[in-house]
Structure formats: C-alpha cells, structure tokens
C-alpha cells in the first residue's frame, strides 16, 4: 500500500475502489451498493492517507483502528483492505459466498483487518469507545475512527455511546456520520427524522465538523482537525450522496441493498472510466 | 442441612474481583449504575482508573466491554441478570460472541429470589438466552466458595462467559479448598434410585430433598452442575445409566435452562425419565424470596416429589402408550 497526502491521487484511488466495489457486488449478486459508494471517499482518505495502520503491525503497536458501524457498507471496507494488502485481492471474488473470508457484514474472526464484528446497527461506537478506553489505559497513541450511517443514528445505543465518549472525554475517538439522507424505506427525514443532527451531537458534548463527504481536501482537513480536538470526542458530519459516482445510482433508494446487473455494471464502468 | 452458614455470592464476586484486579492489571470492570448492588464497587474503590460506570445503559456497557476486550483487556461487566442477559442480548451476541471476545458478564440478582422487586426484575430466562449463543460459557455457582473459585478460573480462561449469581445469601456447600473446573459437575451425594442434578440455590434444596427421600428408603444422588454450557455430558449420561431417573432443579424457567440442557443429552444418549423443577411457564410476583420459592415450587419438597414422579416413570412410557 501507499500513503499519500495528494488529494488528486486519493480521488483517483477512490474512483478505482468504486470500480472494485461495483465489480465485486455485481459478481456477488447480493450486497449494499448505495451506502458503499457514499462512504468510499472517506474510507479512502483514512486508509490511504490519514490512518496509522498496516497489515504487518503487531497488535500492540500504536495503530489507528477503524470500526464500520454501518456494517452493510462492508464492500467499501473490503476493497480498501484488499488494496492495502490485508488479504489477497482474489478474495473479492468470493464476497458473501460459503466459507469465504468476506461475509455480508464485517465479521472479525474471518477477515484480516476487521477488528470487531458489526452489521446489526448501533453497536460500533460503543465498540470504538471500548477500544479507546483500552488504548488510554495502556498509554497508546492510536485514534479509533467509527463510521456510522444517518439512518443508523435512529438506534438508541448510538446516543448511549455518544454520552459515554463525552463523559470519559475520549478525544481518541473520531465519529463519522455518512449522511447520505436515504435508508431502506425511503428518505431518512420521512422514515424517522434525525435532524438537527449536528445540534444533537453538539448537545451530547462532541465537537462537530461539517463537511462535503466527497471533497477529498475537505475530508483530509476534517480528519486532521478531528484528531487534534482535545478533551472531548469529535464528529465528522459528512454530507454524502447515496450511490455517488454512478449517475443512475445517485440518490436512489432502490440501490440501497441491490447490486448492479451486467448492463448496469457496464454503464457504470463507462461512467467511471470517463471521469 | 438447614443449619448451614449462609453467605453472599455477590460479596464473594466483589471481593474476588478486587483480588484479581490486584494480580492482573488488564482486568477492568464495568457497571450500569448498580455497582453497589453488584459489588463491582469493591473493585471500583481499589482501582478507580480501571472501573467504568456506564450509567443506565446496558447495551452500551456490553459493546464497550467488547471494545475493551478487543484492545486486550479482560472486562468484567455487571448488572442485574435480567438486564445483562435480556436488555443487551443482541449486543452480547454480535459485539461479544460473534467476535469471540474475552468478556466476562457477571450478572447478579438472578432468579426469583430478587423477591419484592417483582416480575420485571426476576431473571428466569437468562440461562436460556445465554446458553443458545455460540462461544458463550454459562456458569451458575451454588455458593460463595464456588463463586470465588469461578471468578479465579474464568479470569484465566479466554472467551466469553456469563456467570449468574443472586441477591440472597445461599447456604455454604463447599470447603475453602474447593476446586472449580469449567464444564465439570460435582457429585455431592451418591445414590442409586434417582439423580438430582441442580445448580445455584437449588443445590442446597436438592441436598435437603435427598435427606427427605432417604428417610423413605429412596437413594438419591445429588449433582452440583455449575456449568450449564458446556454441560458435563459424561456425568449426565453416567447418572442416567446408573439411576434410571433424573430430576433437574434450578431457580429458572424449566424452558431452555439446566433442565432442557440435561434433557437434550439424556434423550440423545441414555433415554430415561427426566422431571424438571423450576419456574413453569409463568412470570413471578412480588414477595419474600423464600415465600416465592415455596409458592412457585422451587423448594426441597418439590424436588423430592419430582424424584418420586421420575422413579414412577421408569417403567411408565410403555404402559402409557398401550392406553392409546
């Protein structure tokens, strides 16, 4: 893998990872497309620029940790891990298959680089807090990043964990909300409105940084600022587009839990190649 | 039997946890605003930096404990049994068991002897809920000595564990040098006519019942079965084959707990009649602990009666079928 601070280069990596995600999902025939494409720019910035990590680090190194609380976006995590060398890229062919190392949702014993199991929503931030408390006890320097969905924010446990991080002043926790505005049954605002989301996190004692979650420079800057916050946890409130990068998938609820057909994959590849 | 000294299992938990904390700095404790009741407060007083009060938020507590375990700690998370097992069940499943993380859940106030607080607080389903989870070990100590021995053992053994103790003081069964082994039952009394397999508070009741039965000339074996999962299958089969009739006794629903676990093993290996003593398909009510144990049939006379029924069934099924 290669670390870079060049936002143009990172944008290119994110585009290549979008290709990987779509190919992988088309081959699998099952999985979540929209929410993987909405968070891939942020995951790219973390794994290829901002996080201190390596598949070769021992468990006790000062490594940063990423927890994908919105576990259905597993394809976005898997393509990043594969490209970083956590496992061979050939495994991407066996997503969701029997005995594959890549489960439908992150399953820690089976996938190198996946630290905790997630998928049932709302538990990731609590897990991140626990890792952060353990790090603090051991004097480790790592930051724990936790990506949540906006729909996921309807889970009560998210707010229990928000209280915990603030109460214990976990400035080694960085939350990220992939705010793409859509969930399975429709618009988040129609299904169960979570706004004003930034005010809620601020009221719970968090520093809130609001950004365009597809602007690589904004993402990089937000991560730096979030890590620098002291005495309290920080949240990156990232506005994103579900299905981002493929015109006919953008803002379509129908692509939440479906995969591209052969035709759709071809059209998507043409669009991504033309960028 | 009735004159045995009574001691608190949760006191033994708190004291042993603090002792373990002094030996191993990786041990941490979490509680959900009940540290005084669960006795994690003893640990908290000695190791405030390693104690995390999570407030009234059991789901967050369990997942946070899982995160601490992922970071290499040995978390002991405590609350009342109904909340630790029920309120946070899916967190125990995904955050803890699915990743096979080294989280010890020590639930207090299990069973109906929580008493006056009533049915909302009486965990009679927790063993069922925990027993069904892969990777999970489920333990119900019968006295304070066994509780301390369990704590020392699980702190040294990797993997998720659920330990259930109660609010009440229980009669002391074991001597101080008792050795606890995960997955092993203990024969407390040998017998040839019927075997009573019990856990928790019902172990002392089973011993009382065996004395009552002895006066009638019935030879009843009594087994303390602290580990509900993995169950000591060899001992259960041995009891079935040597006595031909089994009674199970637990301060828990007869659905899914020790009784069900024993039945599963007996039916598949050494079919003999099994009668379960425990809560029978209903919720409890407020009342004094012993009053409730008597009212809902979890006492020595109920165990003795179950033993007589189990023995009567030894030749029963064939006769019953012929009536059809």
XYZ file of C-alpha atoms in Angstrom:
599
model
C 0.000 0.000 0.000
C 0.996 3.587 -0.450
C 0.283 6.587 1.747
C -0.211 9.926 0.096
C -1.226 13.474 1.038
C -2.163 14.305 -2.542
C -5.918 14.764 -2.771
C -5.915 14.258 -6.545
C -4.163 10.942 -6.115
C -6.617 9.944 -3.374
C -9.549 10.870 -5.593
C -8.127 8.547 -8.242
C -7.787 5.738 -5.703
C -11.381 6.290 -4.591
C -12.515 6.027 -8.218
C -10.619 2.764 -8.633
C -12.153 1.472 -5.415
C -15.604 2.359 -6.743
C -14.820 0.135 -9.717
C -13.731 -2.645 -7.338
C -16.914 -2.251 -5.266
C -19.211 -2.427 -8.281
C -17.437 -5.400 -9.871
C -17.432 -7.226 -6.580
C -21.121 -6.587 -5.939
C -22.138 -7.459 -9.496
C -20.281 -10.761 -9.184
C -21.777 -11.457 -5.762
C -25.313 -10.620 -6.841
C -26.050 -9.609 -3.290
C -24.930 -6.694 -1.136
C -25.300 -2.982 -0.497
C -24.256 -0.672 -3.304
C -25.549 2.814 -2.461
C -24.140 3.109 1.062
C -20.776 1.667 -0.015
C -20.366 4.295 -2.721
C -21.410 7.125 -0.384
C -18.652 6.435 2.170
C -15.789 5.277 -0.062
C -14.157 8.702 -0.378
C -13.875 8.957 3.404
C -12.625 5.374 3.737
C -10.049 6.085 1.036
C -8.777 9.164 2.876
C -8.497 7.176 6.110
C -6.825 4.049 4.751
C -4.533 5.654 2.165
C -3.622 8.868 3.899
C -4.653 9.507 7.480
C -4.674 6.288 9.471
C -1.547 4.817 11.002
C -2.044 1.202 10.053
C -0.506 -1.695 8.239
C -1.375 -5.365 7.840
C 2.092 -6.067 9.219
C 1.748 -4.215 12.526
C 1.623 -6.274 15.682
C -1.409 -5.948 17.920
C 0.448 -3.750 20.392
C 1.626 -1.062 18.021
C 0.169 2.463 18.229
C -2.097 1.714 15.357
C -5.282 3.543 14.483
C -8.439 1.483 14.334
C -11.430 1.760 12.019
C -14.838 0.459 13.081
C -17.517 0.244 10.401
C -20.656 0.572 12.476
C -22.804 0.802 9.328
C -21.692 -2.722 8.547
C -23.720 -3.088 5.360
C -21.108 -0.880 3.670
C -18.669 -3.769 4.104
C -17.762 -3.776 0.375
C -16.202 -0.306 0.788
C -14.091 -1.584 3.682
C -13.136 -4.812 1.913
C -11.832 -3.160 -1.248
C -9.713 -0.787 0.855
C -8.327 -3.624 2.988
C -7.559 -5.709 -0.084
C -5.712 -2.867 -1.756
C -3.778 -2.234 1.475
C -2.620 -5.846 1.485
C -4.614 -7.257 4.393
C -5.627 -10.149 2.146
C -5.264 -11.146 -1.480
C -7.466 -9.279 -3.917
C -8.736 -12.586 -5.290
C -10.917 -12.854 -2.178
C -13.055 -10.014 -3.536
C -14.438 -12.594 -5.965
C -15.949 -14.611 -3.151
C -17.890 -11.923 -1.285
C -20.849 -13.445 0.592
C -20.033 -16.962 -0.625
C -19.990 -20.028 1.599
C -16.725 -20.252 3.570
C -15.418 -17.017 2.045
C -13.346 -14.729 4.280
C -15.628 -11.843 3.277
C -19.021 -12.084 4.963
C -22.004 -9.958 4.042
C -21.247 -7.761 7.040
C -17.896 -7.317 8.861
C -17.134 -10.466 10.811
C -13.894 -10.158 12.697
C -12.644 -13.703 13.048
C -12.827 -14.317 9.317
C -11.453 -11.135 7.723
C -7.920 -9.808 8.319
C -8.109 -6.103 9.190
C -11.649 -6.284 10.545
C -11.173 -5.707 14.276
C -14.738 -6.193 15.527
C -17.952 -7.676 14.183
C -20.639 -5.220 13.142
C -23.703 -5.159 10.948
C -26.506 -5.170 13.434
C -26.733 -1.400 13.671
C -25.871 0.898 16.535
C -23.100 -1.040 18.261
C -19.981 0.305 16.531
C -19.497 3.496 18.517
C -19.698 1.587 21.817
C -17.068 -0.822 20.497
C -14.909 2.119 19.407
C -15.232 3.691 22.856
C -14.153 0.437 24.471
C -11.066 0.182 22.272
C -10.304 3.847 23.009
C -10.603 3.273 26.774
C -8.277 0.282 26.462
C -5.807 2.386 24.465
C -5.887 5.104 27.099
C -5.207 2.607 29.907
C -2.177 1.314 28.004
C -0.943 4.779 27.034
C -1.328 4.004 23.340
C -1.494 6.883 20.920
C -3.851 5.460 18.310
C -7.137 7.040 17.261
C -10.304 4.989 16.854
C -12.451 6.026 13.903
C -16.072 4.925 13.808
C -18.252 5.340 10.738
C -21.987 5.437 11.284
C -24.945 5.924 8.982
C -27.544 8.639 9.279
C -30.331 6.071 9.302
C -28.331 4.121 11.854
C -28.485 7.165 14.108
C -32.074 6.154 14.874
C -30.672 3.392 17.095
C -30.766 4.381 20.775
C -27.417 2.775 21.517
C -25.679 5.384 19.333
C -26.739 8.026 21.822
C -25.783 5.933 24.826
C -22.328 5.684 23.267
C -22.307 9.396 22.420
C -22.822 10.096 26.137
C -20.075 7.670 27.112
C -17.461 9.157 24.766
C -18.202 12.650 26.042
C -18.372 11.586 29.715
C -14.989 9.875 29.520
C -13.570 12.690 27.369
C -12.481 10.270 24.674
C -10.543 12.585 22.414
C -9.026 9.488 20.805
C -12.408 8.691 19.261
C -13.488 10.236 15.967
C -17.052 9.556 14.850
C -18.074 9.960 11.245
C -21.672 10.155 10.062
C -22.098 9.198 6.407
C -25.084 11.460 5.953
C -26.492 10.281 2.622
C -30.098 11.011 3.532
C -31.599 7.676 2.491
C -32.421 4.424 4.280
C -34.164 1.236 3.188
C -37.717 2.543 3.437
C -37.017 5.951 1.913
C -35.705 9.352 2.958
C -34.351 9.456 6.492
C -36.400 12.611 7.029
C -39.589 10.745 6.087
C -38.919 7.441 7.851
C -37.763 8.936 11.164
C -36.320 12.388 11.124
C -32.985 12.676 12.921
C -32.397 16.391 12.359
C -30.953 18.594 13.669
C -28.160 16.026 13.722
C -25.233 18.405 14.246
C -27.024 20.077 17.154
C -27.713 16.691 18.706
C -24.044 15.661 18.691
C -23.005 19.087 19.993
C -25.589 18.819 22.755
C -24.105 15.448 23.696
C -20.735 17.135 24.210
C -18.993 16.489 20.893
C -17.020 18.807 18.645
C -18.823 18.705 15.289
C -17.094 19.282 11.946
C -19.472 19.552 8.981
C -18.122 18.770 5.524
C -18.860 17.674 1.967
C -18.050 13.979 2.261
C -16.990 13.711 -1.363
C -14.480 16.562 -1.384
C -11.133 14.925 -0.708
C -9.444 18.080 0.575
C -12.326 18.724 2.965
C -12.199 15.137 4.217
C -8.433 15.296 4.813
C -8.713 18.621 6.600
C -11.645 17.397 8.730
C -9.754 14.286 9.837
C -6.758 16.387 10.863
C -8.977 18.786 12.814
C -10.946 15.955 14.449
C -7.791 14.157 15.601
C -6.449 17.441 17.009
C -9.515 18.071 19.207
C -8.557 17.638 22.854
C -10.677 16.902 25.914
C -13.728 15.660 24.021
C -14.635 13.400 21.120
C -15.068 14.800 17.612
C -17.653 14.013 14.983
C -17.249 14.496 11.261
C -20.716 15.179 9.902
C -20.197 14.302 6.259
C -22.833 15.160 3.696
C -22.762 12.481 1.044
C -24.772 11.131 -1.869
C -26.022 7.588 -1.846
C -24.688 5.771 -4.932
C -22.157 8.587 -5.520
C -20.145 8.339 -8.723
C -22.662 6.485 -10.879
C -25.321 8.818 -12.255
C -28.197 6.364 -12.355
C -27.486 5.127 -8.826
C -27.173 8.507 -7.147
C -29.894 9.258 -4.600
C -31.767 6.079 -5.486
C -33.199 4.160 -2.548
C -33.519 1.153 -4.855
C -29.723 0.756 -4.827
C -29.550 0.536 -1.031
C -29.492 -3.226 -0.879
C -29.251 -4.254 -4.525
C -26.359 -4.904 -6.878
C -25.757 -3.843 -10.485
C -26.938 -6.066 -13.332
C -24.481 -6.851 -16.129
C -25.838 -3.934 -18.177
C -25.748 -1.572 -15.232
C -22.199 -2.598 -14.422
C -21.108 -1.879 -17.983
C -22.734 1.563 -17.932
C -21.227 2.320 -14.529
C -17.745 1.271 -15.693
C -18.043 3.562 -18.712
C -19.018 6.486 -16.478
C -16.208 5.886 -14.015
C -13.672 5.463 -16.831
C -14.767 8.748 -18.362
C -14.099 10.731 -15.178
C -28.504 -29.151 56.135
C -30.800 -26.396 57.315
C -28.115 -25.210 59.709
C -25.503 -24.446 57.080
C -23.973 -20.996 57.287
C -25.271 -18.624 54.607
C -23.006 -16.341 52.628
C -23.494 -13.832 49.835
C -22.364 -14.838 46.363
C -22.197 -11.248 45.153
C -19.985 -10.337 48.118
C -17.694 -13.165 47.055
C -17.760 -11.788 43.497
C -16.824 -8.251 44.528
C -14.044 -9.373 46.860
C -12.587 -11.833 44.350
C -12.753 -9.325 41.501
C -10.760 -6.846 43.580
C -8.271 -9.593 44.440
C -7.902 -10.477 40.754
C -7.550 -6.811 39.851
C -4.510 -6.580 42.106
C -2.940 -9.562 40.349
C -3.689 -8.608 36.746
C -3.727 -5.006 35.582
C -5.544 -5.972 32.396
C -8.684 -6.688 34.384
C -11.232 -3.870 34.138
C -14.806 -3.627 35.382
C -17.941 -2.026 34.015
C -21.314 -1.496 35.617
C -24.610 0.080 34.677
C -25.399 2.187 37.754
C -25.727 -0.810 40.055
C -22.155 -1.121 41.302
C -23.251 -1.023 44.951
C -25.686 -3.868 44.374
C -23.496 -5.991 42.103
C -20.446 -5.327 44.338
C -18.249 -4.090 41.487
C -17.998 -1.082 43.830
C -15.350 -3.030 45.771
C -13.190 -3.140 42.632
C -14.035 0.480 41.804
C -12.818 1.665 45.198
C -9.438 -0.020 44.727
C -8.947 0.595 41.006
C -10.918 3.715 40.029
C -8.966 4.087 36.761
C -9.985 0.617 35.665
C -13.652 0.931 36.573
C -16.179 2.376 34.130
C -19.657 3.230 35.255
C -21.692 3.285 32.068
C -24.860 4.684 33.595
C -28.228 3.077 32.966
C -27.185 1.812 29.525
C -26.659 -1.936 29.456
C -26.404 -2.227 25.672
C -23.624 0.354 25.555
C -21.950 -1.340 28.516
C -21.758 -4.719 26.795
C -20.457 -3.352 23.477
C -17.953 -1.119 25.282
C -16.761 -4.147 27.219
C -16.306 -5.906 23.878
C -14.212 -2.974 22.622
C -12.046 -3.133 25.750
C -11.562 -6.851 25.142
C -10.627 -6.164 21.506
C -7.942 -3.830 22.915
C -6.556 -6.659 25.052
C -8.325 -6.027 28.362
C -10.254 -8.562 30.432
C -13.517 -6.769 31.152
C -15.953 -7.902 33.830
C -19.324 -6.312 33.059
C -22.073 -6.471 35.654
C -25.711 -5.626 36.051
C -28.833 -7.399 37.235
C -29.277 -10.672 35.348
C -32.420 -9.626 33.519
C -30.730 -6.546 32.019
C -27.311 -8.077 31.339
C -28.852 -11.019 29.507
C -32.127 -9.645 28.192
C -31.781 -5.925 27.587
C -28.374 -6.396 25.973
C -28.847 -9.836 24.411
C -28.123 -8.825 20.852
C -25.066 -6.846 21.959
C -23.844 -9.978 23.733
C -24.473 -11.897 20.520
C -22.837 -9.563 17.992
C -20.331 -7.456 19.916
C -19.098 -10.254 22.203
C -19.860 -13.772 20.975
C -19.621 -13.292 17.210
C -16.067 -11.973 17.602
C -15.373 -14.445 20.447
C -14.097 -11.632 22.659
C -12.833 -12.150 26.188
C -15.739 -10.518 28.028
C -16.921 -11.799 31.406
C -20.523 -10.931 32.170
C -21.245 -11.418 35.853
C -24.945 -10.957 36.410
C -26.315 -10.566 39.909
C -29.895 -10.613 41.206
C -30.697 -13.633 39.052
C -33.769 -15.739 39.674
C -36.913 -15.199 41.680
C -35.117 -14.580 44.976
C -34.669 -10.947 43.971
C -38.076 -11.026 45.621
C -40.023 -7.882 46.378
C -38.966 -6.014 43.228
C -41.345 -8.304 41.376
C -41.503 -9.984 37.974
C -39.867 -7.161 35.980
C -36.637 -7.787 37.888
C -36.769 -11.570 38.265
C -34.500 -13.131 35.624
C -35.925 -16.581 34.909
C -34.913 -16.719 31.251
C -31.271 -15.629 31.301
C -29.723 -19.101 31.175
C -31.825 -19.915 28.116
C -30.811 -16.691 26.389
C -27.108 -17.139 27.088
C -26.971 -20.891 26.523
C -28.059 -20.572 22.906
C -25.090 -18.351 21.957
C -22.064 -19.970 20.289
C -18.725 -19.348 22.080
C -20.529 -18.477 25.333
C -19.823 -20.351 28.567
C -22.658 -20.249 31.118
C -21.993 -20.781 34.826
C -24.281 -20.739 37.884
C -22.328 -21.120 41.152
C -24.181 -22.651 44.099
C -22.431 -20.882 46.975
C -19.948 -18.160 47.881
C -16.953 -20.519 47.806
C -17.800 -21.718 44.310
C -18.415 -18.129 43.183
C -14.897 -17.098 44.180
C -13.444 -20.217 42.544
C -15.386 -19.494 39.345
C -14.082 -15.923 39.185
C -10.465 -17.018 39.536
C -10.911 -19.666 36.856
C -12.663 -17.531 34.247
C -10.169 -14.690 34.645
C -7.520 -17.140 33.440
C -9.586 -18.697 30.651
C -10.064 -16.939 27.302
C -13.548 -16.419 25.922
C -16.995 -15.018 26.655
C -18.529 -16.151 29.947
C -21.872 -15.474 31.614
C -21.956 -16.061 35.356
C -25.216 -15.789 37.249
C -25.401 -15.119 40.964
C -28.244 -13.928 43.167
C -29.018 -11.181 45.618
C -29.730 -13.522 48.521
C -27.216 -15.318 50.687
C -27.038 -19.039 49.950
C -26.004 -21.913 52.272
C -22.294 -22.691 52.011
C -21.828 -26.122 50.404
C -18.096 -26.298 49.757
C -14.930 -26.160 51.838
C -12.440 -23.387 51.157
C -10.132 -25.696 49.179
C -12.824 -26.487 46.567
C -11.537 -26.604 43.002
C -13.871 -25.491 40.223
C -13.425 -26.741 36.676
C -15.355 -25.299 33.732
C -17.659 -27.932 32.265
C -17.433 -30.344 35.187
C -20.224 -31.315 37.560
C -19.624 -32.411 41.149
C -21.280 -35.413 42.772
C -22.232 -34.207 46.253
C -24.082 -37.343 47.271
C -24.115 -40.796 45.733
C -27.386 -42.630 45.098
C -28.829 -45.447 43.017
C -32.584 -44.813 42.633
C -32.688 -41.305 41.173
C -30.243 -38.484 40.396
C -30.972 -34.860 41.223
C -28.953 -32.513 39.033
C -29.114 -28.929 40.287
C -27.480 -25.537 40.004
C -27.438 -22.374 42.090
C -29.731 -22.115 45.097
C -31.455 -25.403 44.224
C -28.307 -27.357 45.070
C -28.912 -26.824 48.784
C -32.606 -27.634 48.296
C -31.640 -30.812 46.440
C -29.462 -31.922 49.351
C -32.401 -31.349 51.706
C -34.671 -33.312 49.384
C -32.206 -36.222 49.261
C -32.281 -36.419 53.057
C -36.073 -36.426 53.000
C -36.053 -39.202 50.376
C -33.501 -41.241 52.363
C -35.975 -41.366 55.231
C -38.367 -43.104 52.817
C -35.684 -45.544 51.764
C -35.022 -43.839 48.425
C -31.377 -43.484 47.458
C -30.974 -40.160 45.642
C -27.744 -38.910 44.103
C -27.174 -35.148 44.113
C -25.037 -33.441 41.485
C -23.979 -29.811 41.552
C -23.902 -28.730 37.881
C -22.412 -25.225 37.884
C -21.580 -25.124 34.183
C -24.772 -25.076 32.141
C -22.741 -24.705 28.946
C -20.672 -26.642 28.088
C -22.640 -29.208 30.043
C -20.856 -32.144 31.669
C -22.491 -34.608 29.292
C -20.474 -37.595 30.504
C -21.673 -37.098 34.062
C -25.296 -36.653 32.949
C -25.132 -39.897 30.937
C -23.470 -41.662 33.846
C -26.254 -40.511 36.187
C -28.929 -41.613 33.725
C -27.428 -45.062 33.290
C -26.729 -45.721 36.982
C -30.033 -44.447 38.415
C -32.501 -44.659 35.519
C -34.323 -41.476 36.562
C -33.317 -37.838 36.715
C -34.625 -34.675 38.317
C -33.277 -31.275 37.392
C -33.624 -28.311 39.725
C -32.940 -24.662 39.001
C -34.116 -21.206 40.042
C -35.041 -20.529 36.433
C -37.646 -21.347 33.813
C -37.810 -25.053 33.031
C -37.734 -23.978 29.372
C -34.253 -23.748 27.962
C -32.184 -23.790 31.126
C -30.420 -26.578 33.008
C -33.438 -28.892 32.733
C -33.636 -28.543 28.984
C -29.883 -28.958 28.619
C -29.961 -32.187 30.619
C -32.976 -33.475 28.678
C -31.198 -32.877 25.375
C -28.273 -35.008 26.465
C -30.386 -37.732 28.086
C -32.796 -38.096 25.166
C -29.996 -38.422 22.645
C -27.795 -40.757 24.644
C -29.436 -42.607 27.518
C -33.202 -42.119 27.478
C -34.644 -42.186 30.993
C -37.413 -40.090 32.578
C -36.423 -36.519 33.448
C -38.607 -34.274 35.612
C -37.736 -30.594 35.727
C -38.118 -28.460 38.838
C -38.152 -24.731 38.146
C -40.472 -21.943 37.021
C -43.193 -23.412 34.849
C -44.171 -21.083 32.044
C -45.224 -18.067 34.047
C -43.929 -14.826 35.467
C -43.363 -14.398 39.180
C -44.753 -11.789 41.511
C -43.555 -9.657 44.389
C -42.972 -11.385 47.693
C -40.315 -12.532 50.111
C -37.645 -14.700 48.479
C -38.372 -17.919 50.383
C -42.109 -17.312 50.135
C -41.739 -17.139 46.345
C -39.551 -20.254 46.185
C -42.243 -22.177 48.060
C -45.158 -20.682 46.139
C -43.665 -21.451 42.723
C -42.448 -24.912 43.668
C -38.686 -24.455 43.781
C -38.047 -25.963 47.221
C -36.969 -29.239 48.825
C -40.453 -30.825 48.973
C -40.963 -30.050 45.273
C -37.633 -31.664 44.391
C -38.477 -34.739 46.490
C -41.873 -35.042 44.837
C -40.268 -34.733 41.399
C -37.899 -37.561 42.367
C -40.832 -39.824 43.270
C -42.520 -38.994 39.953
C -39.349 -39.639 37.972
C -38.925 -43.025 39.657
C -42.578 -43.903 38.959
C -41.978 -43.173 35.289
C -39.077 -45.591 34.993
C -41.382 -48.220 33.520
C -44.047 -45.726 32.577
C -43.841 -44.804 28.893
C -44.627 -48.262 27.512
C -47.693 -48.591 29.723
C -48.846 -45.112 28.784
C -48.574 -45.869 25.088
C -50.676 -49.021 25.386
C -53.661 -46.962 26.564
C -53.783 -45.079 23.245
